[in-house]
PDB file of C-alpha atoms in Angstrom:
ATOM      1  CA  MET A   1     -10.911   7.821 -39.636  1.00  0.00           C
ATOM      2  CA  ALA A   2     -11.175  10.515 -36.948  1.00  0.00           C
ATOM      3  CA  ASP A   3     -12.114   7.884 -34.359  1.00  0.00           C
ATOM      4  CA  LYS A   4      -8.967   5.807 -33.876  1.00  0.00           C
ATOM      5  CA  GLU A   5     -10.296   3.978 -30.811  1.00  0.00           C
ATOM      6  CA  PRO A   6     -11.767   0.577 -31.703  1.00  0.00           C
ATOM      7  CA  SER A   7     -15.498   0.138 -31.150  1.00  0.00           C
ATOM      8  CA  GLN A   8     -16.364  -1.680 -27.954  1.00  0.00           C
ATOM      9  CA  THR A   9     -19.464  -3.590 -27.055  1.00  0.00           C
ATOM     10  CA  PRO A  10     -21.298  -2.450 -23.917  1.00  0.00           C
ATOM     11  CA  ALA A  11     -19.934  -5.484 -22.049  1.00  0.00           C
ATOM     12  CA  GLN A  12     -16.363  -4.673 -23.067  1.00  0.00           C
ATOM     13  CA  LYS A  13     -16.842  -1.035 -22.114  1.00  0.00           C
ATOM     14  CA  ALA A  14     -18.212  -1.991 -18.689  1.00  0.00           C
ATOM     15  CA  LYS A  15     -15.323  -4.386 -18.132  1.00  0.00           C
ATOM     16  CA  ALA A  16     -12.789  -1.708 -19.105  1.00  0.00           C
ATOM     17  CA  GLU A  17     -14.428   0.822 -16.768  1.00  0.00           C
ATOM     18  CA  GLU A  18     -14.376  -1.697 -13.917  1.00  0.00           C
ATOM     19  CA  ALA A  19     -10.687  -2.395 -14.559  1.00  0.00           C
ATOM     20  CA  ALA A  20      -9.944   1.335 -14.531  1.00  0.00           C
ATOM     21  CA  ARG A  21     -11.804   1.759 -11.215  1.00  0.00           C
ATOM     22  CA  LYS A  22      -9.933  -1.196  -9.737  1.00  0.00           C
ATOM     23  CA  GLN A  23      -6.593   0.213 -10.895  1.00  0.00           C
ATOM     24  CA  ALA A  24      -7.414   3.624  -9.397  1.00  0.00           C
ATOM     25  CA  ARG A  25      -8.482   2.025  -6.105  1.00  0.00           C
ATOM     26  CA  LEU A  26      -5.282  -0.034  -5.929  1.00  0.00           C
ATOM     27  CA  SER A  27      -3.191   3.020  -6.736  1.00  0.00           C
ATOM     28  CA  GLN A  28      -4.836   5.016  -3.945  1.00  0.00           C
ATOM     29  CA  ALA A  29      -4.390   2.141  -1.493  1.00  0.00           C
ATOM     30  CA  LEU A  30      -0.714   1.846  -2.397  1.00  0.00           C
ATOM     31  CA  LYS A  31      -0.147   5.571  -1.902  1.00  0.00           C
ATOM     32  CA  ALA A  32      -1.921   5.475   1.470  1.00  0.00           C
ATOM     33  CA  ASN A  33       0.080   2.430   2.562  1.00  0.00           C
ATOM     34  CA  MET A  34       3.365   4.049   1.558  1.00  0.00           C
ATOM     35  CA  ALA A  35       2.447   7.231   3.443  1.00  0.00           C
ATOM     36  CA  ARG A  36       1.523   5.210   6.543  1.00  0.00           C
ATOM     37  CA  ARG A  37       4.785   3.259   6.434  1.00  0.00           C
ATOM     38  CA  LYS A  38       6.760   6.465   5.931  1.00  0.00           C
ATOM     39  CA  GLY A  39       5.110   7.922   9.021  1.00  0.00           C
ATOM     40  CA  GLN A  40       5.917   4.793  11.004  1.00  0.00           C
ATOM     41  CA  ALA A  41       9.548   4.942   9.883  1.00  0.00           C
ATOM     42  CA  ARG A  42       9.770   8.588  10.943  1.00  0.00           C
ATOM     43  CA  ALA A  43       8.298   7.720  14.331  1.00  0.00           C
ATOM     44  CA  ARG A  44      10.822   4.909  14.782  1.00  0.00           C
ATOM     45  CA  SER A  45      13.748   7.129  13.877  1.00  0.00           C
ATOM     46  CA  ALA A  46      12.513   9.857  16.249  1.00  0.00           C
ATOM     47  CA  ALA A  47      12.055   7.401  19.150  1.00  0.00           C
ATOM     48  CA  PRO A  48      14.861   7.112  21.706  1.00  0.00           C
ATOM     49  CA  GLN A  49      17.215   4.261  20.870  1.00  0.00           C
ATOM     50  CA  GLU A  50      17.185   2.818  24.421  1.00  0.00           C
ATOM     51  CA  GLY A  51      13.442   2.200  24.404  1.00  0.00           C
ATOM     52  CA  SER A  52      13.409   0.585  20.988  1.00  0.00           C
ATOM     53  CA  GLN A  53      10.576  -1.915  20.564  1.00  0.00           C
ATOM     54  CA  THR A  54      12.219  -3.718  17.663  1.00  0.00           C
ATOM     55  CA  GLY A  55      13.063  -7.288  18.625  1.00  0.00           C
ATOM     56  CA  SER A  56      11.734  -6.931  22.179  1.00  0.00           C
ATOM     57  CA  ALA A  57       9.607 -10.077  21.890  1.00  0.00           C
ATOM     58  CA  GLN A  58      12.606 -12.144  20.825  1.00  0.00           C
ATOM     59  CA  GLY A  59      14.695 -10.750  23.664  1.00  0.00           C
ATOM     60  CA  ALA A  60      11.996 -11.588  26.191  1.00  0.00           C
ATOM     61  CA  GLN A  61      11.811 -15.176  24.936  1.00  0.00           C
ATOM     62  CA  GLN A  62      15.578 -15.605  25.148  1.00  0.00           C
ATOM     63  CA  LYS A  63      15.688 -14.247  28.711  1.00  0.00           C
ATOM     64  CA  GLU A  64      13.071 -16.772  29.860  1.00  0.00           C
ATOM     65  CA  THR A  65      15.058 -19.817  28.745  1.00  0.00           C
TER      66      THR A  65
END
């Protein structure tokens, strides 16, 4: 009764370990992506408002027509 965890076959154990590795990898990727986006947002807010690149492609298309 000391072992409350159900017994797993080697295949089940391998599958569970693979799922745990995948979850850890996804978690790390999400954290890295959030950090990258936060850095980009900081760079945008620190950039001068006159030279803003946001929407510049749309503005260029509208000027041509």
